[in-house]
Coordinates of C-alpha atoms in Angstrom, one line a residue:
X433 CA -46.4 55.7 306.4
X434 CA -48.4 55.6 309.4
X435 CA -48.5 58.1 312.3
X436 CA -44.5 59.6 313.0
X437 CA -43.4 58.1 316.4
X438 CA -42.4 59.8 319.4
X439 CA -38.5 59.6 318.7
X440 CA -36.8 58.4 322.3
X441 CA -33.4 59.1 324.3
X442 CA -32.4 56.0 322.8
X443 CA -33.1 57.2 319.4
X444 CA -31.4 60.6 319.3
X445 CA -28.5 58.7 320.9
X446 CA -28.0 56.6 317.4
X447 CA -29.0 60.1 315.4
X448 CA -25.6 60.9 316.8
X449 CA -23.5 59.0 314.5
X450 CA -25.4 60.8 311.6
X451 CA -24.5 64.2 312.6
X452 CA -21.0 65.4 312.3
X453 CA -18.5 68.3 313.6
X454 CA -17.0 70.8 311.2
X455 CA -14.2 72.6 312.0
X456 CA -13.0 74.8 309.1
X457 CA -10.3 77.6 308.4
X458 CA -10.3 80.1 306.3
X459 CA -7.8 82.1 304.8
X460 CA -7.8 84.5 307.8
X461 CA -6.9 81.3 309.9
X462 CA -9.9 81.9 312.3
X463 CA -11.1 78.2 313.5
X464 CA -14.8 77.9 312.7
X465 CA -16.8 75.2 314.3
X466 CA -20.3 74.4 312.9
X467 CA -22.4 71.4 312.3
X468 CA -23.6 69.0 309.7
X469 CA -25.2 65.7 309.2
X470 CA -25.6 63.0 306.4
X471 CA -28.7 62.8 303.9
X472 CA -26.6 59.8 301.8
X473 CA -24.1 57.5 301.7
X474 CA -22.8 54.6 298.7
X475 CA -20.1 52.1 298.4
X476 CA -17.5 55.3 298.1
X477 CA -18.4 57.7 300.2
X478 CA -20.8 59.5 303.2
X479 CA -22.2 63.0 301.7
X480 CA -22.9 65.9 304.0
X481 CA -25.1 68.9 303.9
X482 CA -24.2 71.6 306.1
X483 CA -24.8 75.7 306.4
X484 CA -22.6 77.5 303.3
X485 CA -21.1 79.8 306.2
X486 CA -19.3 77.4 308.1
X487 CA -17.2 75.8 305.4
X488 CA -16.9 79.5 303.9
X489 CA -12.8 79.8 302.5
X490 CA -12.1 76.0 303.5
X491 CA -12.1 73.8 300.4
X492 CA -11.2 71.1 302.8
X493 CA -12.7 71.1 306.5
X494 CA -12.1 68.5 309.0
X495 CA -15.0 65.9 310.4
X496 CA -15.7 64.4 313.1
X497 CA -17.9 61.5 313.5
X498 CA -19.6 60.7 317.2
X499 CA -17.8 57.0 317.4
X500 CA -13.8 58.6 316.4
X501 CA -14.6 61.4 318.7
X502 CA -11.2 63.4 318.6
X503 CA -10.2 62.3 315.6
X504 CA -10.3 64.7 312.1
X505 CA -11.2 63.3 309.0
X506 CA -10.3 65.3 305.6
X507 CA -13.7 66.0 304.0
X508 CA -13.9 67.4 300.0
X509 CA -16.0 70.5 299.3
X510 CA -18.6 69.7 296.4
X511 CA -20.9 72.1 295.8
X512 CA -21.6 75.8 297.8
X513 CA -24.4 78.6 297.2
X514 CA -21.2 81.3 298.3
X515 CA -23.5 84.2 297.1
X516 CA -26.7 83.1 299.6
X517 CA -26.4 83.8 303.5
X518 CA -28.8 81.6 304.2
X519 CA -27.2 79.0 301.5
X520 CA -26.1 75.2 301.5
X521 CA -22.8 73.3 301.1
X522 CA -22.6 70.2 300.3
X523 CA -19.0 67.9 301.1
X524 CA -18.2 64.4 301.0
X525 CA -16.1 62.0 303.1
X526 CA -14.1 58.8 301.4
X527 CA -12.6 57.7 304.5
X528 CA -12.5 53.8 304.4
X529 CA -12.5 53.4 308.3
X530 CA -15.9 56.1 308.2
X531 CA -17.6 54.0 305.5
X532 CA -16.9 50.6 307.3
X533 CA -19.3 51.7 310.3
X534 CA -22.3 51.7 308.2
X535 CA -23.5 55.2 309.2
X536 CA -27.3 55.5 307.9
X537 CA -28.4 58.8 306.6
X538 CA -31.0 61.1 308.5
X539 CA -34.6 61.5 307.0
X540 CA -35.9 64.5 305.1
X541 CA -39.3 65.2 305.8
X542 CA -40.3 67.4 302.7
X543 CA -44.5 67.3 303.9
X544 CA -44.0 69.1 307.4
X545 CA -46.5 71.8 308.2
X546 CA -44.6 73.2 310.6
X547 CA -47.0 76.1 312.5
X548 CA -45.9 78.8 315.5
X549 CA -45.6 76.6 318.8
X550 CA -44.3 73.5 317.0
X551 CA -42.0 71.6 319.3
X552 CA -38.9 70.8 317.6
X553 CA -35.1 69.8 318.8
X554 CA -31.9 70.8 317.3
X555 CA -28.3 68.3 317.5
X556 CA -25.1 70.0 317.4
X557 CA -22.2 72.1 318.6
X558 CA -23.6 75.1 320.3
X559 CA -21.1 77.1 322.6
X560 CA -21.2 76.2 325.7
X561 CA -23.7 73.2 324.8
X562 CA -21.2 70.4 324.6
X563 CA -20.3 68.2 321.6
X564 CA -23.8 66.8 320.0
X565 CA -26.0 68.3 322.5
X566 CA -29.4 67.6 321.8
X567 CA -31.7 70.9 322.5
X568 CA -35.3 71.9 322.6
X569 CA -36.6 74.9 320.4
X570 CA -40.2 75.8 319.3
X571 CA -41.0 77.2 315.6
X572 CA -41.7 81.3 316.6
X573 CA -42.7 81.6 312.6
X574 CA -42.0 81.5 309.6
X575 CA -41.1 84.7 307.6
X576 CA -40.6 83.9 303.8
X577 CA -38.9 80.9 303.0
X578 CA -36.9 80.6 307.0
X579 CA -38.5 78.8 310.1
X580 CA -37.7 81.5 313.0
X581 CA -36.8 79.2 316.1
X582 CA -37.2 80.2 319.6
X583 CA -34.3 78.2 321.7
X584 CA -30.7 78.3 323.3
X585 CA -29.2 78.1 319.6
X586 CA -26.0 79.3 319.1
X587 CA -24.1 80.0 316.2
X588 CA -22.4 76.5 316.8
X589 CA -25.5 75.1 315.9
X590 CA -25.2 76.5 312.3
X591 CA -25.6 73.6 309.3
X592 CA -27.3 71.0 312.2
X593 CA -30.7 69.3 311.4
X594 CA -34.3 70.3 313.4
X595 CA -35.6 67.3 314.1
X596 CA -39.6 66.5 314.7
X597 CA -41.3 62.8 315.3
X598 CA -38.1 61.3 313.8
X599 CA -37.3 63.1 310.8
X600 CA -35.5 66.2 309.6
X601 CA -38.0 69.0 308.6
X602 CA -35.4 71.6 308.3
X603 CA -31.4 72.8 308.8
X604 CA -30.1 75.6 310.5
X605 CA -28.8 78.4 308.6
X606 CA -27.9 81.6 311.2
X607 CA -28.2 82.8 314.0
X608 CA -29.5 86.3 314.8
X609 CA -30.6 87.9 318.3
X610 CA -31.1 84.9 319.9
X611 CA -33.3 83.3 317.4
X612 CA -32.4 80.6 314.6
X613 CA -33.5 80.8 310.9
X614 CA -33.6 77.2 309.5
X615 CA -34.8 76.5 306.0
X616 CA -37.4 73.6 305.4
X617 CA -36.7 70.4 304.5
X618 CA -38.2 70.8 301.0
X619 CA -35.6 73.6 300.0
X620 CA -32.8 71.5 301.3
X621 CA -33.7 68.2 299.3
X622 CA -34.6 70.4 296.5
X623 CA -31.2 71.9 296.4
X624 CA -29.4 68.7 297.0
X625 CA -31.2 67.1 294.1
X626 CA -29.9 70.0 291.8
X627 CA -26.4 69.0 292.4
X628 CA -27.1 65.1 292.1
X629 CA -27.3 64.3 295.5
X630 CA -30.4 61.4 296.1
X631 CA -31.5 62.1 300.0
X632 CA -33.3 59.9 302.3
X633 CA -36.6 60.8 302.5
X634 CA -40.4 60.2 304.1
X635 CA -39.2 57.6 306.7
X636 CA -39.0 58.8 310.2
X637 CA -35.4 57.3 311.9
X638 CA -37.0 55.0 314.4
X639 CA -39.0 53.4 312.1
X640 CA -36.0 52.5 310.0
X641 CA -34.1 52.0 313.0
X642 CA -36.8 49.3 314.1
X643 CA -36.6 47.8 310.9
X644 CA -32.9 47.0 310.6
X645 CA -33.0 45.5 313.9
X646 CA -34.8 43.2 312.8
X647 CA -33.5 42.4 309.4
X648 CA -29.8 43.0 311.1
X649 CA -29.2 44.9 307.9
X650 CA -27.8 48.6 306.5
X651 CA -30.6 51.0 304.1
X652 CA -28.2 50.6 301.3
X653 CA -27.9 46.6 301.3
X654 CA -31.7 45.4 302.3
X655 CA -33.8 43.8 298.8
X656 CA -36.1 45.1 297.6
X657 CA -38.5 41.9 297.2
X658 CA -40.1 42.2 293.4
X659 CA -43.8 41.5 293.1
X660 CA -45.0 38.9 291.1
X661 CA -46.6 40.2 287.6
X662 CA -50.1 40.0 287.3
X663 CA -51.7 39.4 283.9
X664 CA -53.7 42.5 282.8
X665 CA -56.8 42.1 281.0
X666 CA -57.0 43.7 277.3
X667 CA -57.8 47.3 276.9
X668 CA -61.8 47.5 275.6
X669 CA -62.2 50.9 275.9
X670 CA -59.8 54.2 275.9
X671 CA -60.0 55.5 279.6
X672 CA -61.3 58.9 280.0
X673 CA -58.4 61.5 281.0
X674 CA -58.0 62.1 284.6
X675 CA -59.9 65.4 286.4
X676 CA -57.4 68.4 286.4
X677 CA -56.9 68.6 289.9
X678 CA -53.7 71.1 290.9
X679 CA -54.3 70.6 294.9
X680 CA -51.1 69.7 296.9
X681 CA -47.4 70.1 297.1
X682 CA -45.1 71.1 294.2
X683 CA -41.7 71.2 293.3
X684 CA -39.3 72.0 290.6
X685 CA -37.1 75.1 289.1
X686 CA -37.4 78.2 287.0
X687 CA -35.0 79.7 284.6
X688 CA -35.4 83.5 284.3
X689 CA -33.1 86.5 282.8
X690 CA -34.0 90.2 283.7
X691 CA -33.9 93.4 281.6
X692 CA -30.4 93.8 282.4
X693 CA -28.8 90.5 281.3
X694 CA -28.3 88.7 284.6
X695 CA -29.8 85.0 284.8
X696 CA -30.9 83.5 287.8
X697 CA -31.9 79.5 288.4
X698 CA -34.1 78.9 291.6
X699 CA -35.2 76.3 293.1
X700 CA -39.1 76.7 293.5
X701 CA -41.6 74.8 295.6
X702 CA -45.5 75.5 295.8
X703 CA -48.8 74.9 297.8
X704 CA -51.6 75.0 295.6
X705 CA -55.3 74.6 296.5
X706 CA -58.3 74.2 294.0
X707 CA -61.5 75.5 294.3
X708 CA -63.8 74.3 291.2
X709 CA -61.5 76.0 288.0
X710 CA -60.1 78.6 290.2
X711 CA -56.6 77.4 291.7
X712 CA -54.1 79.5 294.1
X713 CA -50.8 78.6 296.0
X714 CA -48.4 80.6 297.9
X715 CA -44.6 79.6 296.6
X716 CA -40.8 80.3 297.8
X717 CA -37.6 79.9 296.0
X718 CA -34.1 79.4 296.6
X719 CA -32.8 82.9 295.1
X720 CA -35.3 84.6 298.4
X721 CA -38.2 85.3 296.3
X722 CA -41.7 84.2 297.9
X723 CA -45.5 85.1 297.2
X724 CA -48.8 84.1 296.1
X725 CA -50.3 82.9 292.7
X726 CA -53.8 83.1 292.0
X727 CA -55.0 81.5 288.6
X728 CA -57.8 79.9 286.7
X729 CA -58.0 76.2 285.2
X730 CA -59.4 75.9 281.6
X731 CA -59.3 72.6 279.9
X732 CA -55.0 71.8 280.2
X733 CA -54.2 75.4 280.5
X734 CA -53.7 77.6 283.8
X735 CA -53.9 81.3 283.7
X736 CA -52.8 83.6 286.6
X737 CA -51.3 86.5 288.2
X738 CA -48.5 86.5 290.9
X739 CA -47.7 88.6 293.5
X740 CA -43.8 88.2 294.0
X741 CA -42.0 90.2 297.0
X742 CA -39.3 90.9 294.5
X743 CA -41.0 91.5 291.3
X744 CA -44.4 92.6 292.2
X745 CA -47.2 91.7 290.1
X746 CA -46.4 88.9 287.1
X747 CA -48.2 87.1 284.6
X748 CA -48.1 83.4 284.1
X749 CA -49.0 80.8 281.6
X750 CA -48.9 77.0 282.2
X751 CA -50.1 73.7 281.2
X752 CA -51.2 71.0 283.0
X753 CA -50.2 67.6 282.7
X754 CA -51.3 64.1 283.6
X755 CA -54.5 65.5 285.0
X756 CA -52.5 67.6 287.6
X757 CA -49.0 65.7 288.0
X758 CA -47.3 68.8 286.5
X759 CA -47.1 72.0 285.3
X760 CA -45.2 73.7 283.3
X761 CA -44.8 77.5 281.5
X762 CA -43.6 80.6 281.3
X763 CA -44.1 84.0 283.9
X764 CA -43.5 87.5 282.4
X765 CA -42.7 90.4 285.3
X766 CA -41.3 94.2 285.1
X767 CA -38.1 93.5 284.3
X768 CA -37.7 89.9 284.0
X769 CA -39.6 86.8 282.0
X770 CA -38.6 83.1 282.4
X771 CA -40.3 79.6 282.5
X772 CA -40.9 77.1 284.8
X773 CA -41.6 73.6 285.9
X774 CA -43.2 71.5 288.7
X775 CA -44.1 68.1 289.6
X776 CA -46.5 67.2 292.3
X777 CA -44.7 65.7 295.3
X778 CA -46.3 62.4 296.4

């Protein structure tokens, strides 16, 4: 993809029309105003990711959109993780005048190595910001699966993307003592993807930006051009399998059921690096578990121990496919036993 470019006043300005204004009410009939922004869009309808919080006991919430400024467009609740503080909620928007604009969804950048010090900005509804301010924050840390920002955010700012060189690497869940908790890129796609939703992804905004100019077309409409076949020569001899080789990111889900009945599905993503057969990562989930894994490679097989903050000390069985493509298996804890699988993310 090249080197992310510097993304430009001129470039958050068209951002704008990606990221939207909630305003939900509960039960209670307390107003609540948070943010959100588009990861897709189709011939029917724009779909929305925003912070579970701020749509909490609206099945319904309004949405504003940057060019009908003022004006409140019925959205319908999808999906929400109600049980997860720090969870996701997903909504879509059919509106026929919304849909005609062409709105283009924001990036996901799910390889950001995001380190204390990282510059970052944050679009959104902040009190006392105004309506799609644009604000600077810097990554504190990161403290399990949450990026800690440092910055004027404000609870306004709740469900809005974090934005670096272009792309989203992450989306604001709370807000607590003056810092924002925002969880990574990877976690949102991967939750979206659970419930069906296909997100934009690996292509910073300007670039694409650049690239419609020119083409004077939408993301949804341009060809893709198909390459001309090229004969392939017989097969002589059978190729040797590829090197097991379990370095880089992973993604996927686990299934697990503990001692006393209750079931839990997690998203779970991975780092793995490989030093000859020995192979360790450090992993998070979506259910607020995180750790490290330290294992051995033999042959297809991989053999390790994890450390969970939840569970403690596990075992865990897998097998390696496709030289290193994916793994899959089964972990066996105090108190709880599942299985698992993961796909390297290219």
């Amino acid at each position: 993809m090249g080197t992310p470019l510097a993304v430009t006043a001129e470039d958050f300005e068209a951002m704008k029309s990606s990221v939207v204004k909630i305003v939900s009410k509960p039960p209670d009939g307390t107003t609540q105003i948070g943010t959100g922004f588009v990861v897709s869009a189709d011939a029917q309808s724009l779909h929305i990711v925003t912070a579970s919080h701020v749509v909490e006991g609206d099945s319904g919430p309004t949405i504003e959109f940057f060019h009908a400024r003022g004006k409140r467009i019925k959205s319908q609740m999808v999906r929400r993780e109600g049980a997860d503080e720090r969870g996701l909620a997903y909504l879509t928007v059919s509106d026929k005048s919304v849909l005609a604009k062409g709105i283009k969804p924001l990036g996901l950048n799910l390889h950001a190595e995001l380190k204390s010090g990282n510059e970052v900005f944050l679009m959104g509804f902040g009190e006392g910001q105004g309506d799609w301010a644009v604000i600077r924050a810097s990554v504190v840390s990161m403290e399990g699966r949450d990026l800690r920002l440092d910055g004027r955010v404000e609870a306004g700012n709740s469900g809005g993307p974090v934005i670096q060189a272009g792309q989203v690497v992450g989306l604001v869940t709370q807000v607590k003592r003056g810092f924002g908790l925002a969880t990574p890129a990877l976690i949102v796609n991967l939750t979206l993807k659970g419930w069906g939703v296909k997100t934009a992804t690996g292509t910073t905004f300007n670039e694409v930006s650049e690239a419609l100019r020119k083409q004077g077309k939408s993301p949804e409409t341009t060809p893709t051009p198909t390459p001309t076949p090229t004969p392939t020569p017989p097969v002589r001899n059978v190729p040797a399998p590829p090197a097991i080789n379990l370095s880089g990111q992973y993604a996927g889900q686990s299934r697990s059921q503990a001692s006393d009945g209750q079931q839990y599905i997690c998203n779970v993503y991975a780092v793995f690096s490989q030093s000859g057969n020995l192979a360790n990562a450090n992993f998070q989930n979506t259910c607020g578990d995180y750790g490290t894994i330290q294992g051995q490679i033999t042959g297809n097989n991989y053999r390790g121990q994890v450390n969970s903050a939840s569970t403690g000390y596990c075992q865990l069985a897998g097998d390696i496919q496709q030289g290193g493509a994916s793994l899959t298996g089964q972990f066996q804890c105090t108190g709880l036993a599942g299985n698992f699988s993961m796909s390297r993310q290219q």
